[in-house]
CSV table of C-alpha atoms and ligand atoms in Angstrom, one decimal:
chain,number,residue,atom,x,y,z
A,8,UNK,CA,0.0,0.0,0.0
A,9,UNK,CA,2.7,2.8,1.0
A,10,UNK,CA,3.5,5.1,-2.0
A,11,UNK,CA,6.9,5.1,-3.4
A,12,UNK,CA,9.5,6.8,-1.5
A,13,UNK,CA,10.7,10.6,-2.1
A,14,UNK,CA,13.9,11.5,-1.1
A,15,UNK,CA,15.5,14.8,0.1
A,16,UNK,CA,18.1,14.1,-2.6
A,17,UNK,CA,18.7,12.4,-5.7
A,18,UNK,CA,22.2,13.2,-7.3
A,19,UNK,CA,22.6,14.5,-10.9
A,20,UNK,CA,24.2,11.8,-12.5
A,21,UNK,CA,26.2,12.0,-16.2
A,22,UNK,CA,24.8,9.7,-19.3
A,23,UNK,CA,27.1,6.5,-19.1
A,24,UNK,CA,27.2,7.2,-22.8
A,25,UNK,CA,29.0,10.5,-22.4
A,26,UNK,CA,31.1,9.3,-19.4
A,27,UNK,CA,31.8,6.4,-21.0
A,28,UNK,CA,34.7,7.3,-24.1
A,29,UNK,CA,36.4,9.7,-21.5
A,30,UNK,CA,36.8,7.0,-19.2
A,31,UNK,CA,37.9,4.6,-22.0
A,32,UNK,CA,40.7,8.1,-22.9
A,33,UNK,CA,41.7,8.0,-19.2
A,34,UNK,CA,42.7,4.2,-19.5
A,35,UNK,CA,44.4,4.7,-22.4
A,36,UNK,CA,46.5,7.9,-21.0
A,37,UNK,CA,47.5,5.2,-17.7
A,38,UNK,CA,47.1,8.7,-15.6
A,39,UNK,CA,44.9,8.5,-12.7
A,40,UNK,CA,45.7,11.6,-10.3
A,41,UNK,CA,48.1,14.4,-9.8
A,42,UNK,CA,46.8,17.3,-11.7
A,43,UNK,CA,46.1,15.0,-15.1
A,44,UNK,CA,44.2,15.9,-18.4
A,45,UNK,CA,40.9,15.9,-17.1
A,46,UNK,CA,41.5,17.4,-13.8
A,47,UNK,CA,43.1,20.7,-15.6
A,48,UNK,CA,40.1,20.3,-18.3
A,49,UNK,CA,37.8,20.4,-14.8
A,50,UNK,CA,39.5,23.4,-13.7
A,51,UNK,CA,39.4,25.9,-16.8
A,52,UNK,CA,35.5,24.5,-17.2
A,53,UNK,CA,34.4,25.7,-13.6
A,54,UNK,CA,36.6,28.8,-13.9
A,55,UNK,CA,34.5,29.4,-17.1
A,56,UNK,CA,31.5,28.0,-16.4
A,57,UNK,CA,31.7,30.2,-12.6
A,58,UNK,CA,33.0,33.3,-14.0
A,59,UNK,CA,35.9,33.3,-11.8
A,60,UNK,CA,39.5,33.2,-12.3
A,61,UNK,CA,42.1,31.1,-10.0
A,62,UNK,CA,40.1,27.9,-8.8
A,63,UNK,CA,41.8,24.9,-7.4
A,64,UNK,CA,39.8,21.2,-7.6
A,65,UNK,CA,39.8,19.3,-3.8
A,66,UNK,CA,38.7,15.5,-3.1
A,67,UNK,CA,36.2,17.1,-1.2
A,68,UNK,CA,34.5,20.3,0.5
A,69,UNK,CA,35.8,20.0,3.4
A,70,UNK,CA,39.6,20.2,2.7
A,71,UNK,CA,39.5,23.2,0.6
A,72,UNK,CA,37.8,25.2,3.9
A,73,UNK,CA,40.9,23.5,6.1
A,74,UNK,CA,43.2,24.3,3.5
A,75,UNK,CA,42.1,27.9,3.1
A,76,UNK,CA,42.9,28.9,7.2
A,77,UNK,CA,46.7,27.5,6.3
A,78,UNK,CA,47.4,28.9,3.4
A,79,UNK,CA,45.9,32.7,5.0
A,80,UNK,CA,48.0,31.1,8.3
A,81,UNK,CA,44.9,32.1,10.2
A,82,UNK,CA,45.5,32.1,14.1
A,83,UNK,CA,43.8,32.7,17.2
A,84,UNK,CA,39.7,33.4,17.2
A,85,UNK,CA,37.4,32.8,13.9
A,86,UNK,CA,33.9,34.3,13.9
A,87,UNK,CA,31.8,31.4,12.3
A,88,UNK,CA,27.8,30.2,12.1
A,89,UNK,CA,26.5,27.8,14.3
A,90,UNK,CA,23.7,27.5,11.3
A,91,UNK,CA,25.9,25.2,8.9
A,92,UNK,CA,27.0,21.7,8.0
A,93,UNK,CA,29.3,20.6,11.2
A,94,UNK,CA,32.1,20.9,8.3
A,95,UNK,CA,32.6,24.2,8.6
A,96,UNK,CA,33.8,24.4,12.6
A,97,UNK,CA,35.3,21.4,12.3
A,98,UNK,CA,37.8,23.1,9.6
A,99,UNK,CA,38.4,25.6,11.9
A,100,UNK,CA,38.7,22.9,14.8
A,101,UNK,CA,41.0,20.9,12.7
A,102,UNK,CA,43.4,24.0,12.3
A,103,UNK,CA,43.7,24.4,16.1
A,104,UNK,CA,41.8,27.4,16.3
A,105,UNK,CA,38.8,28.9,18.6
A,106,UNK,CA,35.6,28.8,16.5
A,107,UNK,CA,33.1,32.0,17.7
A,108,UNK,CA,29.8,31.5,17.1
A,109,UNK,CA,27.7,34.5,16.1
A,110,UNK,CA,23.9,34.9,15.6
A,111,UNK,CA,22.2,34.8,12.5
A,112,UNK,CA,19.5,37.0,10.9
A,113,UNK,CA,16.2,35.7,10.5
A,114,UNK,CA,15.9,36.8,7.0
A,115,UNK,CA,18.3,34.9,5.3
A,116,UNK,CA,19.8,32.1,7.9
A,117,UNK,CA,23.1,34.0,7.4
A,118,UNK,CA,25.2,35.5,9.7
A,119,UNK,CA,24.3,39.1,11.5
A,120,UNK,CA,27.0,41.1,10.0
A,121,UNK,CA,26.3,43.6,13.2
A,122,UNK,CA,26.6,40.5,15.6
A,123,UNK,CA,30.0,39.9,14.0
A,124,UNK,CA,31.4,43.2,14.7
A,125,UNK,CA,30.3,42.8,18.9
A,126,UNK,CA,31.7,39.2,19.1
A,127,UNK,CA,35.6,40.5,17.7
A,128,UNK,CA,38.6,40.5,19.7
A,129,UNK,CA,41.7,41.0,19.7
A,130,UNK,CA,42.3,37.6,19.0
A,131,UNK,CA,40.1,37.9,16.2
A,132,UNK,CA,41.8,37.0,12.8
A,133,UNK,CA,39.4,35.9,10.4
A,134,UNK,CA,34.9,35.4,9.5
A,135,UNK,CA,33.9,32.5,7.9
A,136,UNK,CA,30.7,33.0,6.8
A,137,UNK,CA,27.6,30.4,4.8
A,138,UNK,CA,25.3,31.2,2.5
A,139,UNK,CA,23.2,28.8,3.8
A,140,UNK,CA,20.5,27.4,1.1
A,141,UNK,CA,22.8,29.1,-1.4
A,142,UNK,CA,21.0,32.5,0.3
A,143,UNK,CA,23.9,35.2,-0.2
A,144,UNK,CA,25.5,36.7,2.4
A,145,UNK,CA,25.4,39.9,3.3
A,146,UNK,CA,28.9,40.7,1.5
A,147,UNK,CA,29.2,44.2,1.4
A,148,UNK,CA,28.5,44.6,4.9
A,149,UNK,CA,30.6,41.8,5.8
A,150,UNK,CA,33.6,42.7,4.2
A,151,UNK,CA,33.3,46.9,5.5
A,152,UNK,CA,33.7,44.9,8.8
A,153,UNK,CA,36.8,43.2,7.6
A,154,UNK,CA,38.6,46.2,6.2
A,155,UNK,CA,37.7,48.0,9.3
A,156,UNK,CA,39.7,45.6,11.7
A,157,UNK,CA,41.9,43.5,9.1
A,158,UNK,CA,40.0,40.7,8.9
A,159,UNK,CA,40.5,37.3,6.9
A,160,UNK,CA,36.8,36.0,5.2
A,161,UNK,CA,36.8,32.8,4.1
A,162,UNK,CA,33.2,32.0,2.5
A,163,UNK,CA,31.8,28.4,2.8
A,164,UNK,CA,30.2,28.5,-0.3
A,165,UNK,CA,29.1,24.9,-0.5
A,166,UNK,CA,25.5,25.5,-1.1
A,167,UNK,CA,26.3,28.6,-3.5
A,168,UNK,CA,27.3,26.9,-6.7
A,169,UNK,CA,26.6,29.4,-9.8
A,170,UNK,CA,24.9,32.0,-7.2
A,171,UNK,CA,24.7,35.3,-8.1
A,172,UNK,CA,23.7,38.8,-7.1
A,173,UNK,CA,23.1,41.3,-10.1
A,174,UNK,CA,24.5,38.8,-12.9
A,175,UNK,CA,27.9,38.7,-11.0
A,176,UNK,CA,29.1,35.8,-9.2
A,177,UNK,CA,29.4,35.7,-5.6
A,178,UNK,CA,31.8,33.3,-5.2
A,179,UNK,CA,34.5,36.0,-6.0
A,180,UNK,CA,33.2,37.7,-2.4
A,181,UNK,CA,35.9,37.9,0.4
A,182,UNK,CA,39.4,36.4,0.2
A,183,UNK,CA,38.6,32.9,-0.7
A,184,UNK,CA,35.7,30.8,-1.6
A,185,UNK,CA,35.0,27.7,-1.1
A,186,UNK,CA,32.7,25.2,-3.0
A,187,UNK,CA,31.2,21.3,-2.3
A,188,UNK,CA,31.2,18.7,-4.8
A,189,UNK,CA,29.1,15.9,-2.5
A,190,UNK,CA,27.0,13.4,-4.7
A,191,UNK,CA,23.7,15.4,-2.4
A,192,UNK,CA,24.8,18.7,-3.6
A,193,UNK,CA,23.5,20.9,-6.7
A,194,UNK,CA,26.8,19.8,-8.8
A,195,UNK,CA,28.4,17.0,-8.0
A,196,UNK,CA,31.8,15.3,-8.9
A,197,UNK,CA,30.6,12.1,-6.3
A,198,UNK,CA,32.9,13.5,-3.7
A,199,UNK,CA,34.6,16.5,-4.6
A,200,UNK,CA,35.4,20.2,-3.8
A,201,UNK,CA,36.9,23.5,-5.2
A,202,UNK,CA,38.7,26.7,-3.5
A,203,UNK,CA,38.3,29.7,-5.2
A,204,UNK,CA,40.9,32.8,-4.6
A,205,UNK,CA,41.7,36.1,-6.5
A,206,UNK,CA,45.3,35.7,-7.5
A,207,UNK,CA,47.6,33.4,-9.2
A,208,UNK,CA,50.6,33.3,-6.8
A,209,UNK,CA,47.7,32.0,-4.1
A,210,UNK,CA,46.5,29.4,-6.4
A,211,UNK,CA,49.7,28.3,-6.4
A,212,UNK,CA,50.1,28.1,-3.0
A,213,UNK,CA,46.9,26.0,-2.4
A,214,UNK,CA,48.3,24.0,-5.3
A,215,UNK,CA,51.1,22.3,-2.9
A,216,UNK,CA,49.0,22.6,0.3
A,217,UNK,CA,46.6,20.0,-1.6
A,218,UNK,CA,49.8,17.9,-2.6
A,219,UNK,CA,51.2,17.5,0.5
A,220,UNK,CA,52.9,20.9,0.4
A,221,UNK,CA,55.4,19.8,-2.3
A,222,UNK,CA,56.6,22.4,-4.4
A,223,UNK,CA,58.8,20.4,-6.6
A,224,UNK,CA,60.7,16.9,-6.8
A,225,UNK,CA,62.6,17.3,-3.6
A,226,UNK,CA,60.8,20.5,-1.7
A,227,UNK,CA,57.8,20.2,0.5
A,228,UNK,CA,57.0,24.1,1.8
A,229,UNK,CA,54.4,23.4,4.4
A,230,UNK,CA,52.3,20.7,6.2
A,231,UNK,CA,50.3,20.1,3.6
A,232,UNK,CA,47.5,17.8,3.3
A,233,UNK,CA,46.4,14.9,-0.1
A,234,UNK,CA,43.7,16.4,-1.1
A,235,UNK,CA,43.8,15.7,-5.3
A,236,UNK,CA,40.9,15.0,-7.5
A,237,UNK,CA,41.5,12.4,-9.8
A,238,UNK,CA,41.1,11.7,-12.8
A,239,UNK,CA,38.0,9.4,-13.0
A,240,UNK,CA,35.5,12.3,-11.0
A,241,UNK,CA,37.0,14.9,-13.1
A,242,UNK,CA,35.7,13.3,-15.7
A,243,UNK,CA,32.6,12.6,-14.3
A,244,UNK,CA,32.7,16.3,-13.1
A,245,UNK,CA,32.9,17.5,-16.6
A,246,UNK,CA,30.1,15.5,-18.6
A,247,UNK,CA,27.6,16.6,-15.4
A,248,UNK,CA,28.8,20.1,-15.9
A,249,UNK,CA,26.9,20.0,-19.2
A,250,UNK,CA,23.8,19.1,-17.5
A,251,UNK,CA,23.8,21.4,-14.4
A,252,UNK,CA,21.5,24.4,-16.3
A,253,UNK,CA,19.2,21.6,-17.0
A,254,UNK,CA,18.9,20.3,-13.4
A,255,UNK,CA,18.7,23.7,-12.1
A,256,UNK,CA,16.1,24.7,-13.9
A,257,UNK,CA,13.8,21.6,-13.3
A,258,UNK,CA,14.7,22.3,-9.2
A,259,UNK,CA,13.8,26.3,-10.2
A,260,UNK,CA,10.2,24.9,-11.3
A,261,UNK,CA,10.0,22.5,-8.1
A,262,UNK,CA,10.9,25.7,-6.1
A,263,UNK,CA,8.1,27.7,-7.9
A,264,UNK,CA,5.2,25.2,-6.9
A,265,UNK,CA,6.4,24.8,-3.5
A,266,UNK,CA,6.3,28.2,-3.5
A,267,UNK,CA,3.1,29.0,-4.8
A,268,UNK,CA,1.3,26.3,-2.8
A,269,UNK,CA,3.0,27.6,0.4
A,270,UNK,CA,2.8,31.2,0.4
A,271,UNK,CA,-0.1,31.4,3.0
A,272,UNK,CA,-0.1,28.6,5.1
A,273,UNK,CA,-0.2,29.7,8.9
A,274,UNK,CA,2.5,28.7,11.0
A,275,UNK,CA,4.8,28.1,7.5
A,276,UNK,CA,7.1,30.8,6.9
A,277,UNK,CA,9.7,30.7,3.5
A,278,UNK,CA,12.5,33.1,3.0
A,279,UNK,CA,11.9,35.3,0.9
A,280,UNK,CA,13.8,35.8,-3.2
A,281,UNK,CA,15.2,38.5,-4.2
A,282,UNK,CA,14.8,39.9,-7.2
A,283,UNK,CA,18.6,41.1,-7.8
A,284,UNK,CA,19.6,37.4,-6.8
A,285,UNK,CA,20.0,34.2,-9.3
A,286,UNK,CA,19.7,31.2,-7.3
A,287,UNK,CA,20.5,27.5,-7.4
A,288,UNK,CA,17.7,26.0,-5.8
A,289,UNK,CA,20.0,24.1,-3.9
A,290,UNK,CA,17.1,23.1,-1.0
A,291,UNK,CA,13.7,24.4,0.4
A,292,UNK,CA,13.8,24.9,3.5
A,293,UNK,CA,10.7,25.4,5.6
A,294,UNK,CA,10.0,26.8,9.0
A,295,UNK,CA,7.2,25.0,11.0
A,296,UNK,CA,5.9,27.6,13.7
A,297,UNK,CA,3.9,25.0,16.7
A,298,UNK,CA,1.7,27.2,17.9
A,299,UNK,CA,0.5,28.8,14.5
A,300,UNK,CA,0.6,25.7,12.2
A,301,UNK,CA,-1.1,23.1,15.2
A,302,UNK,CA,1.8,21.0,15.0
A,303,UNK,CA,4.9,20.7,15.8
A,304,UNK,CA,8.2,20.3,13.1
A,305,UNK,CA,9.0,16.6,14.4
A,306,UNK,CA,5.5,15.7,14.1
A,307,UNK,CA,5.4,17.1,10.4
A,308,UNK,CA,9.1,15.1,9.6
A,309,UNK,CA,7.3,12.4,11.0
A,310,UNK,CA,4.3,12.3,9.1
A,311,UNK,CA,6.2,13.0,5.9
A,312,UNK,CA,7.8,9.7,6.7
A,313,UNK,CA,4.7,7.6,7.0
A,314,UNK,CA,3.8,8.9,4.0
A,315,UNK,CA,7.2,7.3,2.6
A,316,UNK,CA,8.4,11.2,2.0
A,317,UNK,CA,11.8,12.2,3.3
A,318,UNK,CA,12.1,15.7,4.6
A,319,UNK,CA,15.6,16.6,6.3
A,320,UNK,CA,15.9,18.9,9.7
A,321,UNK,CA,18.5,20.7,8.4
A,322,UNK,CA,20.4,22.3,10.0
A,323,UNK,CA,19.5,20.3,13.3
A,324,UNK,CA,21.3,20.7,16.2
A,325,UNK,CA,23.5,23.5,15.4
A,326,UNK,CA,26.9,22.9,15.6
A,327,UNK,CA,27.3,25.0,18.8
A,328,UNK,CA,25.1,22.0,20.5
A,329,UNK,CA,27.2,19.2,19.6
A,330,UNK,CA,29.5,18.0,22.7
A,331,UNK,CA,32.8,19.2,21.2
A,332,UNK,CA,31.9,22.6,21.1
A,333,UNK,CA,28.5,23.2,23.4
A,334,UNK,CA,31.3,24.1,26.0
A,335,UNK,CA,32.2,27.1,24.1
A,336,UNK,CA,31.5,30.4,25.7
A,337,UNK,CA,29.6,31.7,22.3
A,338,UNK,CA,27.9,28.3,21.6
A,339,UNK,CA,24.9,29.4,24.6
A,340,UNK,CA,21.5,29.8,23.5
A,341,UNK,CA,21.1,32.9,24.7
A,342,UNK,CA,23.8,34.3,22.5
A,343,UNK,CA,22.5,32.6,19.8
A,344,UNK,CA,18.3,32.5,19.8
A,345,UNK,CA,17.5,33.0,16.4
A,346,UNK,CA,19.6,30.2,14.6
A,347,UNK,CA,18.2,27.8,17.7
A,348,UNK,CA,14.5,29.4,16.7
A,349,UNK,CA,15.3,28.6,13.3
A,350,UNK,CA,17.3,24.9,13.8
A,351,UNK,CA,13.4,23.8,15.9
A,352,UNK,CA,11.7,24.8,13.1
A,353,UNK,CA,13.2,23.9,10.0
A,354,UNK,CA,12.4,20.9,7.9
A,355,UNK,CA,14.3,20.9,4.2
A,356,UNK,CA,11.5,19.6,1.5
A,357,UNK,CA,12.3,17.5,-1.0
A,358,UNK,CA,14.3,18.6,-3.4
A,359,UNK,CA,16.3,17.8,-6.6
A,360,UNK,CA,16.2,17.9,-10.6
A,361,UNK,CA,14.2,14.1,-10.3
A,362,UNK,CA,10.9,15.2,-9.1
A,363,UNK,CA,7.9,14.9,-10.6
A,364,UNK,CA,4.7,17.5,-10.1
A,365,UNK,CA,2.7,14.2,-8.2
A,366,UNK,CA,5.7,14.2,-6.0
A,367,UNK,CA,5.5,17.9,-5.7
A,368,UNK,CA,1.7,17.2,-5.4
A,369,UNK,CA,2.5,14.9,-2.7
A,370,UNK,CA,4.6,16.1,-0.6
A,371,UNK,CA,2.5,19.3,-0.6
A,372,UNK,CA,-1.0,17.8,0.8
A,373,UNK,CA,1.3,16.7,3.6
A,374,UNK,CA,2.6,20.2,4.5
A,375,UNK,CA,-0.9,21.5,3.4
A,376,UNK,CA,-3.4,19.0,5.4
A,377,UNK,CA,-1.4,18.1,8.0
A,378,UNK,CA,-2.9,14.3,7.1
B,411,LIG,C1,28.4,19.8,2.2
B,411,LIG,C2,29.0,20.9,3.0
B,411,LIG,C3,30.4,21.0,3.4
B,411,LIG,C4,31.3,19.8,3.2
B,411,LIG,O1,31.4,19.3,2.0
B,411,LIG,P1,31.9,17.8,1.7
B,411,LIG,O2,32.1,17.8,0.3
B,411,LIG,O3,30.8,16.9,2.2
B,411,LIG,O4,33.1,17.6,2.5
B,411,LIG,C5,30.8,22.1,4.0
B,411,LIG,N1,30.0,23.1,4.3
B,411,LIG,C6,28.7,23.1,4.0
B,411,LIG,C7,27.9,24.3,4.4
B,411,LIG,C8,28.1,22.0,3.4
B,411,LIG,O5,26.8,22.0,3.1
């Protein structure tokens, strides 16, 4: 009797037709990793395809946000989101340094650029900043901050692939950038991950970070870390590059009906678009108010779930609640009550290139009739 299952997710995935002959060229080249044809063919496509200029390919998304504190030899205090994939505190965990935890504003999930200016120190080196859904960031503001007390920002652009504000890419914002290839995000490359800076002598730089900090045969210039794409998902990388304006328009139209359908439903709030901004559709998040909507957000997940449809709380806990950093003095509540408002409400909808309008239709009379 149950109804076929919806998932959150579904990755894009290349024709095996397409991937197929470039795979067949990669065996016959016998090179599998360490910057080969297809990873530098990756590269100039993104840079192209992104509209930005120095970009450097990762095995993942994570490394690329570690990698971007060494090479800007960040120390001391970072001003951070607790509202975020665990991924990006743990980068800044990872490079021994003291993640700060700063509210976010209720408009956009993204951090309160006046919240970061009260939480600086002196020990304050560097912001790294989300644009969580792929919702930009307040960048101007953000980066008046950074001039004002010589501040590093890092952007953990993982959900901002192709984003843009006025026809311009955002992901040139800050110092660096950095981008998620995960088989769940918009793009994928199965695992896979890109930094983004402005210059060619810092490209270089994360170019022997990500090799083990080699900068020749017999040289080796820092700690680095292995963090190559090969060959094999850079193929794969560029035949789904060819298909990502495709996939984002199909989640644009999933977007729209969710959208439409939601609009005035009490108790269901939605962030609002902007006109000036070009987004990716990356997920749809909701926010489930109790009191207004009659129910609460776990009982909503879990009715989606009888109904065989997969809704994600996301993000849920925030990352200042998990153990290794809930003893943290800026990972209290009280210092942070709307991304804790928004982490008890949220439920991500379904979402991805594969859904049909009776799947759109479905999940709706959920959200809709509570049945
Ligand atoms: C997915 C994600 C990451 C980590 O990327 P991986 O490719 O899974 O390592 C980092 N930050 C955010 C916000 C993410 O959503």
């Amino acid at each position: 009797m149950s109804q076929e299952l919806i998932t959150v997710t579904s990755p894009l995935l290349p024709s095996l037709d397409e991937l197929t002959p470039l795979l067949k060229d990669i065996w016959n080249r016998h090179w599998l990793t360490n910057n080969g044809h297809y990873h530098q063919e990756l590269e100039k496509a993104l840079a192209e395809y992104l509209g930005v200029e120095y970009i450097s390919l990762f095995t993942n998304g994570t490394l690329p946000l570690i990698t971007a504190l060494q090479a800007m030899r960040i120390t001391g205090e970072v001003i951070t989101t607790p509202y975020s994939f665990v991924a990006t505190t743990h980068s800044i965990w990872w490079n021994g340094l003291t993640p700060v935890f700063v509210d976010v504003d209720p408009a956009t999930g993204n951090l309160d650029p006046q919240k970061i200016e009260e939480a600086i120190t002196p020990k304050t080196t560097a912001i790294m900043p989300v644009h969580v859904y792929g919702n930009p960031c307040d960048i101007e503001a953000i980066q008046e901050i950074a001039d004002r007390y010589g501040l590093a920002v890092i952007y953990d652009a993982a959900h901002a692939f192709n984003v843009k504000v006025n026809g311009r890419t955002i992901l040139d914002a800050g110092d660096m950038n950095t981008l998620s290839f995960h088989a769940t995000k918009t793009y994928n490359t199965v695992e896979g991950g890109a930094l983004i800076c402005h210059d060619a002598r810092t490209k270089k730089r994360i170019d022997y970070l990500k090799n083990f900090g080699f900068a020749g045969e017999t040289t080796v210039v820092a700690p680095g870390i292995n963090s190559k794409m090969d060959e094999i998902r850079s193929a794969y990388g560029l035949c789904n590059l060819k298909h990502i304006d495709e996939a984002i328009a199909a989640r644009k139209k999933v977007a729209q009906k969710y959208r439409a359908a939601l609009a005035n439903i009490a108790g269901i709030t939605l962030f609002a678009e902007r006109d000036d901004v070009t987004y990716n559709y990356s997920y749809f998040p909701i926010f489930v108010n109790e009191k207004e909507y009659g129910m609460s957000r776990d009982a909503l997940y879990a009715k989606m779930k009888e109904h065989n449809v997969l809704g994600r709380r996301y993000f849920y806990p925030l990352i200042s609640d998990f153990a290794m950093y809930r003893g943290l003095p800026s990972a209290t509540k009280t210092n942070l009550p709307v991304a804790t408002r928004m982490a008890n409400e949220v439920i991500c909808l379904p979402m991805h290139a594969g859904l049909s309008d009776e799947d759109v239709e479905r999940v709706l009379k959920i959200v809709i009739t509570k049945e």
